[in-house]
PDB file of C-alpha atoms in Angstrom:
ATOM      1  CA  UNK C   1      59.544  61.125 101.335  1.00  0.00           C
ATOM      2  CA  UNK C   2      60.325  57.762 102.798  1.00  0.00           C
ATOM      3  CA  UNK C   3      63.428  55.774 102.357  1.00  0.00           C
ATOM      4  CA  UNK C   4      63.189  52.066 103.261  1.00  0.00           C
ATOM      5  CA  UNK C   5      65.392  49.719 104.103  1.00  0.00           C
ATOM      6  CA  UNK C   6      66.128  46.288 104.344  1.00  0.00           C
ATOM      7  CA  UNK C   7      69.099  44.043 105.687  1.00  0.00           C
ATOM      8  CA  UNK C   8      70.008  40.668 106.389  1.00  0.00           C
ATOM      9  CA  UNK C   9      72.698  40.482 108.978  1.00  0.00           C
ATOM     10  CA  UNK C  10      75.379  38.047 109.894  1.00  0.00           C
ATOM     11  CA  UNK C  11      73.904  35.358 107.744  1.00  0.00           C
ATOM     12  CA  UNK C  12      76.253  32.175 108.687  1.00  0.00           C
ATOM     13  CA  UNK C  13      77.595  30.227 105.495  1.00  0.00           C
ATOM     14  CA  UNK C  14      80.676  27.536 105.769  1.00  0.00           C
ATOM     15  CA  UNK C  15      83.110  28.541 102.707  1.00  0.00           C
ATOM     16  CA  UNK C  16      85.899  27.549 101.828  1.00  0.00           C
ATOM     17  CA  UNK C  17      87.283  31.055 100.842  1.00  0.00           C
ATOM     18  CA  UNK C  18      91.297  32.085 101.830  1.00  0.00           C
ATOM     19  CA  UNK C  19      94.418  33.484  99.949  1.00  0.00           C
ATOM     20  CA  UNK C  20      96.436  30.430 101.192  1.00  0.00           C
ATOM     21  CA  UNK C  21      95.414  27.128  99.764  1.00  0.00           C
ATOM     22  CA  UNK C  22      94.693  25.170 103.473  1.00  0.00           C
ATOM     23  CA  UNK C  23      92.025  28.151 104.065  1.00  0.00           C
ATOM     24  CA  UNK C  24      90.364  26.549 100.478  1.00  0.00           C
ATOM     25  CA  UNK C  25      90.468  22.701 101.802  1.00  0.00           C
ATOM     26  CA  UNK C  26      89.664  23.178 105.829  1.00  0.00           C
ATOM     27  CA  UNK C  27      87.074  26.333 105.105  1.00  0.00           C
ATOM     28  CA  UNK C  28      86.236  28.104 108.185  1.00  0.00           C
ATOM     29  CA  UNK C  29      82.614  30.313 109.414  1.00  0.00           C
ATOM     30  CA  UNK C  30      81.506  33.525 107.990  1.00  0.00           C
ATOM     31  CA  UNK C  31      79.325  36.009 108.459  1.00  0.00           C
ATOM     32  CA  UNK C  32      77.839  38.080 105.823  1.00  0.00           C
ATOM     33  CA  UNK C  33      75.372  41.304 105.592  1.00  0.00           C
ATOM     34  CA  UNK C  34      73.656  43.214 103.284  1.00  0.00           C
ATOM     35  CA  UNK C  35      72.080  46.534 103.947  1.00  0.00           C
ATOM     36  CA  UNK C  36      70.026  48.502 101.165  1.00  0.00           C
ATOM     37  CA  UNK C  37      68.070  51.420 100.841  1.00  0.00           C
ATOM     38  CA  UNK C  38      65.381  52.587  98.656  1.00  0.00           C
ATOM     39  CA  UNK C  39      62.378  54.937  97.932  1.00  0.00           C
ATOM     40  CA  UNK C  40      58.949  52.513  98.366  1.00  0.00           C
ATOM     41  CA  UNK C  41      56.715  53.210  95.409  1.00  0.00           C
ATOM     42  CA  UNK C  42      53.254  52.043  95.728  1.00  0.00           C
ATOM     43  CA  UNK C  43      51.882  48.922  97.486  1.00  0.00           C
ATOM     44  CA  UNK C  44      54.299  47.816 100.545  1.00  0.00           C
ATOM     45  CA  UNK C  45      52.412  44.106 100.390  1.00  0.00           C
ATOM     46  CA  UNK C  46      53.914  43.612  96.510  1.00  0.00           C
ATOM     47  CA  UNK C  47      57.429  41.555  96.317  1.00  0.00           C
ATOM     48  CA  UNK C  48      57.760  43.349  93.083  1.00  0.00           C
ATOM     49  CA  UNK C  49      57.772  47.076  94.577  1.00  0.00           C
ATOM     50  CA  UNK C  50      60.527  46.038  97.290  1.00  0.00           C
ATOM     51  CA  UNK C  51      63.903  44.363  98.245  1.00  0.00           C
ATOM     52  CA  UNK C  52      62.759  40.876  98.780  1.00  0.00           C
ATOM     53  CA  UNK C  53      64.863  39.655 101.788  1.00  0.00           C
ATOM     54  CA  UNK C  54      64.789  35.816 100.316  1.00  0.00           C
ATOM     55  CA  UNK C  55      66.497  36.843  97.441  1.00  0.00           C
ATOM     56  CA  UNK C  56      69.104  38.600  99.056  1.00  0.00           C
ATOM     57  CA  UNK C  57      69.746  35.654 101.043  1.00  0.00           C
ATOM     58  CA  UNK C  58      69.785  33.154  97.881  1.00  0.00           C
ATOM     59  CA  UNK C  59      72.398  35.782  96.271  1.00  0.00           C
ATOM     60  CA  UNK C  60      74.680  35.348  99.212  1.00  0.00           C
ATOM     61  CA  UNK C  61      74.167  31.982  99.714  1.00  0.00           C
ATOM     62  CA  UNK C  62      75.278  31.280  96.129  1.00  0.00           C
ATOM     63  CA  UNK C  63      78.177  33.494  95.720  1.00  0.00           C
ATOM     64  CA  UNK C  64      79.861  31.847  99.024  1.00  0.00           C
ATOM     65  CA  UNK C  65      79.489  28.731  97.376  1.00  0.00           C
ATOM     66  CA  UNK C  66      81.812  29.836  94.953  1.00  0.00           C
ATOM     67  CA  UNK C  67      85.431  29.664  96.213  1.00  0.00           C
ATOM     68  CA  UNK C  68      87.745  33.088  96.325  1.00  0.00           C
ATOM     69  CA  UNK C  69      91.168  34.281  97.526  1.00  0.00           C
ATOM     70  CA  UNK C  70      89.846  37.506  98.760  1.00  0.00           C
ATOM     71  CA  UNK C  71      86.807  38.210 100.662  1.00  0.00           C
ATOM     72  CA  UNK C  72      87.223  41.609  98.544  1.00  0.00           C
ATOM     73  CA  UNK C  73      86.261  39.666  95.278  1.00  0.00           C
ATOM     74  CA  UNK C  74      83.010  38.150  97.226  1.00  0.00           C
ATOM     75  CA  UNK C  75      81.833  40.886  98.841  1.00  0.00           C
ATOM     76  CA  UNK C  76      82.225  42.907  95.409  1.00  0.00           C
ATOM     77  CA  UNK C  77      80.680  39.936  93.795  1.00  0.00           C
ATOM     78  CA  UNK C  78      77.252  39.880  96.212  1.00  0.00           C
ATOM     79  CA  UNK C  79      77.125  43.363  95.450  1.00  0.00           C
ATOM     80  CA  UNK C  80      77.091  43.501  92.072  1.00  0.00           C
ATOM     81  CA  UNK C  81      74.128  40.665  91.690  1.00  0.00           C
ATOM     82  CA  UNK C  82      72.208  42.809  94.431  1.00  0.00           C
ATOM     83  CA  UNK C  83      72.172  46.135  92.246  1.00  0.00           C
ATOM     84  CA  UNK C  84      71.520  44.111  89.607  1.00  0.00           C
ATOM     85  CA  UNK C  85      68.685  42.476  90.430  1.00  0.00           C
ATOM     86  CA  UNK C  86      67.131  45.596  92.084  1.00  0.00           C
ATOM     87  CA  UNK C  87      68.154  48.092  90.368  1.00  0.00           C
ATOM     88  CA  UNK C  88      66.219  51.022  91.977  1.00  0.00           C
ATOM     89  CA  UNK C  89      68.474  50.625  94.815  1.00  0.00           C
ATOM     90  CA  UNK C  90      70.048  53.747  96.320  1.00  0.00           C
ATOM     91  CA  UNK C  91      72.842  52.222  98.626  1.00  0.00           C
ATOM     92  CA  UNK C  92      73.775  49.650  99.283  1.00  0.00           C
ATOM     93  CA  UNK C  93      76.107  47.917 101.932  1.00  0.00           C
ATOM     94  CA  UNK C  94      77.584  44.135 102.065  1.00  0.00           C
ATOM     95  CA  UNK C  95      80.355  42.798 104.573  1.00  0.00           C
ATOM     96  CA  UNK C  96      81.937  39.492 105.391  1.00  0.00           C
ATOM     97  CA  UNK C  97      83.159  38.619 108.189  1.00  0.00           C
ATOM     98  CA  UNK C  98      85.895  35.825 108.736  1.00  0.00           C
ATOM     99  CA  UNK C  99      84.928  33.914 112.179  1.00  0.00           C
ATOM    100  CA  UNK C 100      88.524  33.488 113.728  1.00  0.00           C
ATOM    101  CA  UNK C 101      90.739  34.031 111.373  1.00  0.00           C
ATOM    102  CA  UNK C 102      93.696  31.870 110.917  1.00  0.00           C
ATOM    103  CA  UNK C 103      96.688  34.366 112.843  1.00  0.00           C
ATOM    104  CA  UNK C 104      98.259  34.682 115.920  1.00  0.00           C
ATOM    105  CA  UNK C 105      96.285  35.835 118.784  1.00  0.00           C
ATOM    106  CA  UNK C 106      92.930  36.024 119.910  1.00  0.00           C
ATOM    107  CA  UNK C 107      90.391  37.209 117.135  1.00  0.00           C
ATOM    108  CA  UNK C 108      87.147  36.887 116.975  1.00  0.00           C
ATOM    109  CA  UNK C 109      86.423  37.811 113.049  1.00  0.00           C
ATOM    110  CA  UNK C 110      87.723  40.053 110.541  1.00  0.00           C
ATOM    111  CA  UNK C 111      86.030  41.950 108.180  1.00  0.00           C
ATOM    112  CA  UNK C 112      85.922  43.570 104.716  1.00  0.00           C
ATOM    113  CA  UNK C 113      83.367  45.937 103.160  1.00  0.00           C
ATOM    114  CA  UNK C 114      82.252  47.673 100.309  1.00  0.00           C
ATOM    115  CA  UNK C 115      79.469  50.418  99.689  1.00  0.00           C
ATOM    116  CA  UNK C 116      77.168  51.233  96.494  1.00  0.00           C
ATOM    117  CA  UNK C 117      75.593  54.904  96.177  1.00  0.00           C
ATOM    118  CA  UNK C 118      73.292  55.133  92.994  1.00  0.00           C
ATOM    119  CA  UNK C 119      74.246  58.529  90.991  1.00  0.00           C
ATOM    120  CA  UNK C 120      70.234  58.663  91.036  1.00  0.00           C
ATOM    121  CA  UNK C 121      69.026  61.965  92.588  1.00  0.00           C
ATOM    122  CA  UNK C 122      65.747  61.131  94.917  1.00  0.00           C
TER     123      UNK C 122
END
């Protein structure tokens, strides 16, 4: 048995997303990935009988667009619409990274998280 996957990584959207209401007018950088896995079935050349990489980059695209407090709610958000529009998904992975984050000292990004495992036995 094979199990395939396929990621986008650090995909680099300007958002305006921040708990404190100057993060939501200046914006800052993020980066975002998305990691799935999957059994292939069938022909590897057929979009319909894989994770289409384009789509998972429209998905996060469009949910940056759309202004949060917490990188918690996007992340959750971009994870959702990715199980949902593949549903034969088996885990799945999406993170956000803030690019220098608005607090004292030197950082380069923080970073949130969240994980999907289907309950489907492979």
């Amino acid at each position: 048995m094979y199990l395939q996957t396929v990621a986008l990584n650090d995909v680099k959207c300007f958002a305006l997303h921040g708990f404190y209401p100057e993060e939501q007018l200046t914006g800052t950088e993020f980066l975002v990935s998305v990691e799935v896995t999957f059994i292939p079935s069938g022909d590897t050349e057929d979009l319909q009988r894989t994770v289409n990489y384009e789509v998972l980059n429209t998905i996060i695209l469009e949910e940056m667009r759309n202004t949060k407090k917490m990188l918690e709610s996007v992340v959750k958000l971009i994870l959702d619409r990715t199980i949902s529009t593949f549903p034969f998904v088996l885990t799945a992975v999406a993170g956000i990274k803030k690019v220098h984050p608005p607090m004292p000292g030197e950082i380069d990004n923080s970073f949130v998280q969240l994980s999907y495992t289907s309950e489907k036995k492979y």
